[in-house]
C-alpha positions as a printed Julia matrix, in Angstrom:
391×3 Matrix{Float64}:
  51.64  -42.75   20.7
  48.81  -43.71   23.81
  49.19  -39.91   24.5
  48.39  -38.73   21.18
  45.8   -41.24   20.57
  43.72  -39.92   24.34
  44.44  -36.21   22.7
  43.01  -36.66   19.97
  39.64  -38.14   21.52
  39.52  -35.7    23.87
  39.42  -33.11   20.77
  37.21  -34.93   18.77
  34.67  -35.02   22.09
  35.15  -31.65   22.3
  34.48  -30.49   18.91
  31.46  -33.32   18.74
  30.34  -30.99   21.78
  31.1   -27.64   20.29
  29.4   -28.9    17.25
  26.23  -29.78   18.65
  26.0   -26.61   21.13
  26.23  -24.26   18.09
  23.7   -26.83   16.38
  21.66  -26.08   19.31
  22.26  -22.14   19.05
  21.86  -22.2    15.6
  18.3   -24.0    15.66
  17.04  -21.49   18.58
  17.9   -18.52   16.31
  15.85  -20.0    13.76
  12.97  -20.66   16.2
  13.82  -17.45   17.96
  12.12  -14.94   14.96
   9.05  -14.52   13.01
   9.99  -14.53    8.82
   8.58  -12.01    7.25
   9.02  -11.55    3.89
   8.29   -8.13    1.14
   8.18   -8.16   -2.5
   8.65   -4.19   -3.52
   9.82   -2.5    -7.06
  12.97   -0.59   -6.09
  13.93   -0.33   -9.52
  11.18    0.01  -13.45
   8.63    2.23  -13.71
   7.1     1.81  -10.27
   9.86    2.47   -7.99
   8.68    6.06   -7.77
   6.54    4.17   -5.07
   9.44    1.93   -4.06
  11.34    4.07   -1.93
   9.02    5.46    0.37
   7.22    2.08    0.58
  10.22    0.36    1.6
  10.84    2.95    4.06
   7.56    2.99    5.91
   8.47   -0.59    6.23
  11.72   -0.62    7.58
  10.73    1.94   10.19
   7.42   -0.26   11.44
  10.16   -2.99   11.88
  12.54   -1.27   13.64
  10.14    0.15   16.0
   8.33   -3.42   16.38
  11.86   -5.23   16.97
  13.86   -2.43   19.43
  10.35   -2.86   21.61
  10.98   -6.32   21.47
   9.36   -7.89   18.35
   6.37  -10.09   18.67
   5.9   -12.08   22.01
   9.59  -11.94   22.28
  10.65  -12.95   19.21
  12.73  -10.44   16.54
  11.31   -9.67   12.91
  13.83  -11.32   10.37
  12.99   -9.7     6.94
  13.71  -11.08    3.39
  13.38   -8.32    1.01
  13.24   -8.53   -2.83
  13.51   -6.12   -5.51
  10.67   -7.31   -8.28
  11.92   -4.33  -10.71
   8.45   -3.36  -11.25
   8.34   -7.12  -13.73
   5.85   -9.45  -12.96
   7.41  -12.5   -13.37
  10.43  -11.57  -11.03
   7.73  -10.51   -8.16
   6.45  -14.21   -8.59
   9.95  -15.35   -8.64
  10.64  -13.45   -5.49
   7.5   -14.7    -4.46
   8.05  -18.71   -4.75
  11.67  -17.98   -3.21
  10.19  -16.32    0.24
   7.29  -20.04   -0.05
  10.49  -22.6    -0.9
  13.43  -21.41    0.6
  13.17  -19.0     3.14
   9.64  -20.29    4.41
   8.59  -16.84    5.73
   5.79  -16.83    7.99
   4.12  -14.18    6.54
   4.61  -12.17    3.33
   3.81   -8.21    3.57
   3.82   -6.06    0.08
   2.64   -7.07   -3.79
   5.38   -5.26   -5.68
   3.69   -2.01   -5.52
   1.93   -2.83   -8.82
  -1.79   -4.27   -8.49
  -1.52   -6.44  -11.18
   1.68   -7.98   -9.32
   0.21   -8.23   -6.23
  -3.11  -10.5    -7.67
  -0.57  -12.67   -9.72
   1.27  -13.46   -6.19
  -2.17  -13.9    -4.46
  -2.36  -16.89   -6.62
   0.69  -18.36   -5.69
  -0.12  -17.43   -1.5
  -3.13  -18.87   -1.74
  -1.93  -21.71   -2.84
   0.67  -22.1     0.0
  -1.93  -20.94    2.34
  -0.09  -18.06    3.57
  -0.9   -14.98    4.8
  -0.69  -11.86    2.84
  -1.19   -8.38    3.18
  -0.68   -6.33    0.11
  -0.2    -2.6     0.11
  -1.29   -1.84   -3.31
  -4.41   -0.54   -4.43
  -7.0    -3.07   -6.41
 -10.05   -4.05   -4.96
  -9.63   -7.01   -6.88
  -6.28   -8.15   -4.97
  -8.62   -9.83   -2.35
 -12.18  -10.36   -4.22
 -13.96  -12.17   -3.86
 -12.93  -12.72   -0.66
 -14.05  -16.55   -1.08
 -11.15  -17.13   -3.5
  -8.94  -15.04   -1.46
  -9.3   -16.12    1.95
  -5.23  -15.76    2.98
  -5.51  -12.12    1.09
  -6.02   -8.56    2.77
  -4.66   -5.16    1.83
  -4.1    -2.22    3.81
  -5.43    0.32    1.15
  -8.62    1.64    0.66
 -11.16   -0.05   -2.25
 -11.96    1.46   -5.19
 -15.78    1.03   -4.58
 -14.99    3.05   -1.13
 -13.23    6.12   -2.78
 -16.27    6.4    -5.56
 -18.83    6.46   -2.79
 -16.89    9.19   -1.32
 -16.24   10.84   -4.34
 -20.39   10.52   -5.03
 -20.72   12.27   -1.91
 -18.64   14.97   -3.07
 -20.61   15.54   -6.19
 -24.02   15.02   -4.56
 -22.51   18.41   -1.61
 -21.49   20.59   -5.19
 -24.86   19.35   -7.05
 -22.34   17.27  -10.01
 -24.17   14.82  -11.74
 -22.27   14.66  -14.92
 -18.78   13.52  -14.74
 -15.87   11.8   -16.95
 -13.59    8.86  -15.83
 -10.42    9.06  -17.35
  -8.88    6.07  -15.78
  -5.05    4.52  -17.54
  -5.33    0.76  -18.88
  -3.57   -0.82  -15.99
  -5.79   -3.11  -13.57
  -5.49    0.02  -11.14
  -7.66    1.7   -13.92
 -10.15   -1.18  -15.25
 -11.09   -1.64  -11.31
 -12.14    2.0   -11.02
 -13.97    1.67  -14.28
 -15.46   -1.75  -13.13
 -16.3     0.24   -9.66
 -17.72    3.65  -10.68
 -20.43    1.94  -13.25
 -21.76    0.22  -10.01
 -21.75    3.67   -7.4
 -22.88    5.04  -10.89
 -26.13    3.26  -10.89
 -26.73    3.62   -7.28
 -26.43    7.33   -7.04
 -27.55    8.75  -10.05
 -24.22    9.78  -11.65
 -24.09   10.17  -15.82
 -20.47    9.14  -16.7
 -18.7     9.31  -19.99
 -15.44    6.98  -19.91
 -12.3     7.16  -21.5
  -9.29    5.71  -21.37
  -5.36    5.91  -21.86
  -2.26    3.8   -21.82
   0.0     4.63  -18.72
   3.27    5.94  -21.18
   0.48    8.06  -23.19
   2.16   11.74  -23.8
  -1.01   13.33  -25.59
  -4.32   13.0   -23.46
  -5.65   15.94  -26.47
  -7.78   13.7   -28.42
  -9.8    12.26  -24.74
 -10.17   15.98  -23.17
 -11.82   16.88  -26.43
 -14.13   14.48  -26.12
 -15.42   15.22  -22.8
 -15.11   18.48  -23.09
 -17.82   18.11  -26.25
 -19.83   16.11  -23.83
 -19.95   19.04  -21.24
 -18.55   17.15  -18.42
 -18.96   18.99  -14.96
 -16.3    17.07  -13.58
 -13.3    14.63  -14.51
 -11.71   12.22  -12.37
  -8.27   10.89  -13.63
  -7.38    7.18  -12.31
  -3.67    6.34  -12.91
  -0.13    6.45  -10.74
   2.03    7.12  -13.85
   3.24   10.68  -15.15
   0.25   10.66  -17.69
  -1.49   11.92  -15.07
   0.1    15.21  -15.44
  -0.06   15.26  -19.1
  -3.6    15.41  -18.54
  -3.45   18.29  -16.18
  -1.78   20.15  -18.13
  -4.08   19.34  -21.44
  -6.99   19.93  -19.11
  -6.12   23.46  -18.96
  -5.12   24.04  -22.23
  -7.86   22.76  -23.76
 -10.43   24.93  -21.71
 -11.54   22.31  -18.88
  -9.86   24.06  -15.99
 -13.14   25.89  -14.95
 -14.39   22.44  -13.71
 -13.05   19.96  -11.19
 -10.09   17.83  -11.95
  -9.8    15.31   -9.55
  -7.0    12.92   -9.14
  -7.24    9.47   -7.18
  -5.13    8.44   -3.85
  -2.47    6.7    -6.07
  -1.29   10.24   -7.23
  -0.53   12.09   -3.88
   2.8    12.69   -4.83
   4.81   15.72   -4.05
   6.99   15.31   -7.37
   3.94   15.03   -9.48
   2.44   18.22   -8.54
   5.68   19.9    -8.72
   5.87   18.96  -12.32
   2.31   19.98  -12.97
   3.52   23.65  -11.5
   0.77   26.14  -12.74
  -1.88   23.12  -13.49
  -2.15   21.29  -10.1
  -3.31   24.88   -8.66
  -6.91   23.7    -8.68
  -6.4    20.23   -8.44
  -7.85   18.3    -5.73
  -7.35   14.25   -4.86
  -9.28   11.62   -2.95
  -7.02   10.44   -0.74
  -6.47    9.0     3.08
  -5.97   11.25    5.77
  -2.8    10.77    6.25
  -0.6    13.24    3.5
  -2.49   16.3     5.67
  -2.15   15.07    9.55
  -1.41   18.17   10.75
  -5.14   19.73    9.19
  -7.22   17.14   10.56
  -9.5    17.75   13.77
  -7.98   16.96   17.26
 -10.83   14.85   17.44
  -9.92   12.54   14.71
  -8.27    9.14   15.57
  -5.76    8.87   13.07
  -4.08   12.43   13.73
  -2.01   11.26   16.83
  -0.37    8.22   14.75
  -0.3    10.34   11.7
   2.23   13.15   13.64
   4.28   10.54   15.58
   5.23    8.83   12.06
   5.78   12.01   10.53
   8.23   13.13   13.49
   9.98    9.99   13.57
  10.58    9.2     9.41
  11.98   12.96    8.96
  14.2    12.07   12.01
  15.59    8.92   10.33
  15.31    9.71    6.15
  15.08   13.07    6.75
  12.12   13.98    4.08
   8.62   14.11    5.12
   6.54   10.41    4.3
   3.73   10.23    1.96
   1.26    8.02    2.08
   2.71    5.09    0.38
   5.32    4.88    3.29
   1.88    5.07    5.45
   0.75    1.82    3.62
   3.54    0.19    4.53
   3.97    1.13    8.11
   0.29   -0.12    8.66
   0.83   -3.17    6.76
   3.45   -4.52    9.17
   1.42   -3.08   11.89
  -1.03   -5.88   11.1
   1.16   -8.08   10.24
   2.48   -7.57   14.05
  -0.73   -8.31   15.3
  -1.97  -10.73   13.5
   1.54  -12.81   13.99
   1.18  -12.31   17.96
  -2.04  -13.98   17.84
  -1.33  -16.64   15.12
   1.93  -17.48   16.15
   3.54  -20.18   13.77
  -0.21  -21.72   12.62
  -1.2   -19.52    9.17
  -4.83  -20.42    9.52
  -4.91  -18.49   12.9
  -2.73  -15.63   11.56
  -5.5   -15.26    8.91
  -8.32  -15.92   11.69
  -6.77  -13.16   13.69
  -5.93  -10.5    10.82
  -9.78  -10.9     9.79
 -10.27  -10.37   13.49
  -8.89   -7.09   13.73
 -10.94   -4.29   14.48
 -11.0    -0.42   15.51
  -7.59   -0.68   14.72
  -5.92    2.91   14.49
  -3.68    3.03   11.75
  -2.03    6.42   10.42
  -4.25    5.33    6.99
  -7.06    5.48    8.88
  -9.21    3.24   11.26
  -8.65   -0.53   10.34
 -12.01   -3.43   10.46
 -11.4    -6.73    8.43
 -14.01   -8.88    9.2
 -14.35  -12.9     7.14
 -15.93  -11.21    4.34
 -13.9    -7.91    4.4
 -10.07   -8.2     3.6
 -10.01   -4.28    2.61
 -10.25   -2.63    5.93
 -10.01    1.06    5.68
 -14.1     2.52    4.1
 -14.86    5.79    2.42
 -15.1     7.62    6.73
 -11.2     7.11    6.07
 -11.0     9.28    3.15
 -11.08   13.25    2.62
 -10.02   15.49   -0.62
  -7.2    17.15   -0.77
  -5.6    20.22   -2.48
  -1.86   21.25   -3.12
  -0.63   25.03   -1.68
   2.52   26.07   -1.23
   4.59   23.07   -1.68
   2.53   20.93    0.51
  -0.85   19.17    0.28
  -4.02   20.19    2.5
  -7.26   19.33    3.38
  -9.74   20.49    1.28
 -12.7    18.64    2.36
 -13.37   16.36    5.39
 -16.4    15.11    5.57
């Protein structure tokens, strides 16, 4: 019976030692990686974008961990499907803040109105977050937003360049036909104000992104003898109106489409209609056309060689947002470390940064940092989109 009772203390030290060693490991894994967390739609009406979004992501942080992750620490990602519903992004939002206390949180649901409604809730928590969709408004003002940056382009950017444009072809009269999504009221909000500034005469009109008849808005501007027309949206409206365009007698004049529809499956469904198409977009979709010279080319091949290697499909540039996203996101965490006010010190910080979206300065005041010297038109030949103008 004294032999069994010395047993079983010796097993009961033993497992109080076991116990604690593998309370010990257990705690140094959790110390042992930076929590990142991404809020996508993989599923609704944006996860068109979804897929290659996710993608670009997964391949930044598989490159970013096998070289070792950030100052020795792995990447441990908590993903989230938002299903293209606000109120489940915010859900998956508060879960990655409460539960699994992420140190960062990269992606706003591809949807700009999701990604401002989880700004809120960031903000809040004071933590950092970069957003990969479009809005200017996801991190202005700047002084309500001071955890917020985005690693698109702003809208006021894209109609500077697109004033530049018109000024080179002599345009001064265009149309805005821009869908009634917060994508679409921000270019509104954004052209009245490059507008003013460089002499442009706009007529606006809008439509509602599951619109199947865009008849009744061409006729209008085609009564007002627009020279040009610039269609803001990311839904399959946007080819409606392509096709209307042409039908109705506007395809003499330029048709341009915005950055958030360089998309391969779009212009294949446009067929004959996206022949004289162009679109404002980054530098990225057309790599291979861009000067030696330019910054962004080297990046731009490398990712294209190594996401056909691993999904076997060439990227687009929503993957590109995402790649650069976690990009800064790896930067700004090596820096910061575990403090959140110094991650957001160091991602406003970053400058010169060569991105395959283009060349990356956030400064205090500027969360958005790609500007219109990041941003060329494009046209689709062949199957494939090139560069149509650079500069």
């Amino acid at each position: 019976m004294l032999h069994s009772f010395h047993s079983l203390l010796r097993f009961s030290s033993r497992l109080a030692i076991a116990c604690i060693v593998a309370g010990s490991s257990l705690a140094a894994l959790a110390q042992g990686s930076f929590k990142v967390g991404s809020v996508l739609s993989m599923t609704g009406p944006a996860a068109f974008l979804g897929e290659d979004m996710k993608a670009g992501m997964e391949l930044a942080l598989d490159e970013i961990n096998s070289k070792g992750g950030i100052n020795g620490k792995k990447i441990e990602w908590f993903f989230y499907d938002a299903e293209s519903q606000t109120q489940k992004g915010l859900g998956a939002t508060r879960r990655l803040l409460t539960q699994d206390k992420v140190d960062m949180i990269v992606g706003g649901g591809n949807m700009s109105g999701m990604a401002i409604a989880m700004s809120q809730l960031t903000e809040k928590a004071t933590m950092p977050f970069v957003a990969t969709e479009g809005s200017m408004q996801i991190v202005t003002p700047v002084a309500e937003r001071p955890f917020t940056f985005k690693s698109t382009v702003d809208d006021d950017q894209v109609m500077e360049r697109l004033a530049d444009y018109f000024a080179k072809k002599k345009i001064t009269k265009i149309a805005l036909l821009s869908d009634s999504s917060g994508f679409g009221q921000s270019a509104a909000e954004q052209l009245k104000k490059t507008a003013a500034s460089r002499g442009l005469d706009v007529v606006y009109e809008t439509f509602n992104p599951t619109d199947t008849d865009m008849a009744p808005q061409l006729g209008k501007l085609k009564a007002a003898n627009v020279q040009a027309i610039v269609c803001w949206t990311v839904t399959p409206a946007g080819v409606v109106a392509m096709k209307q365009a042409r039908t109705l007698g506007l395809g003499g004049i330029p048709f341009i489409h915005s950055y958030g529809f360089v998309d391969k499956r779009y212009m294949d469904l446009a067929g004959d209609a996206a022949k004289d198409v162009l679109l404002v977009s980054v530098k990225f979709p057309v790599g291979e056309d861009l000067p030696d010279s330019d910054p962004a080319k080297p990046r731009i091949l490398a990712l294209n060689k190594n996401f056909e290697a691993r999904f076997k499909r060439r990227p687009n540039q929503f993957a590109a947002q995402t790649y650069d996203a976690m990009y800064l996101a790896k930067m700004a965490l090596e820096k910061g470390g575990e403090d959140k006010t110094k991650v957001r010190d160091a991602l406003a910080g970053i400058r010169n940064y060569n991105g395959v979206g283009g060349t990356f300065n956030f400064s205090a005041t500027q969360h958005s940092g790609l500007s219109k010297s990041d941003l060329v038109l494009l046209k689709y030949e062949d199957g494939r989109f090139r560069l149509a103008d650079y500069q």
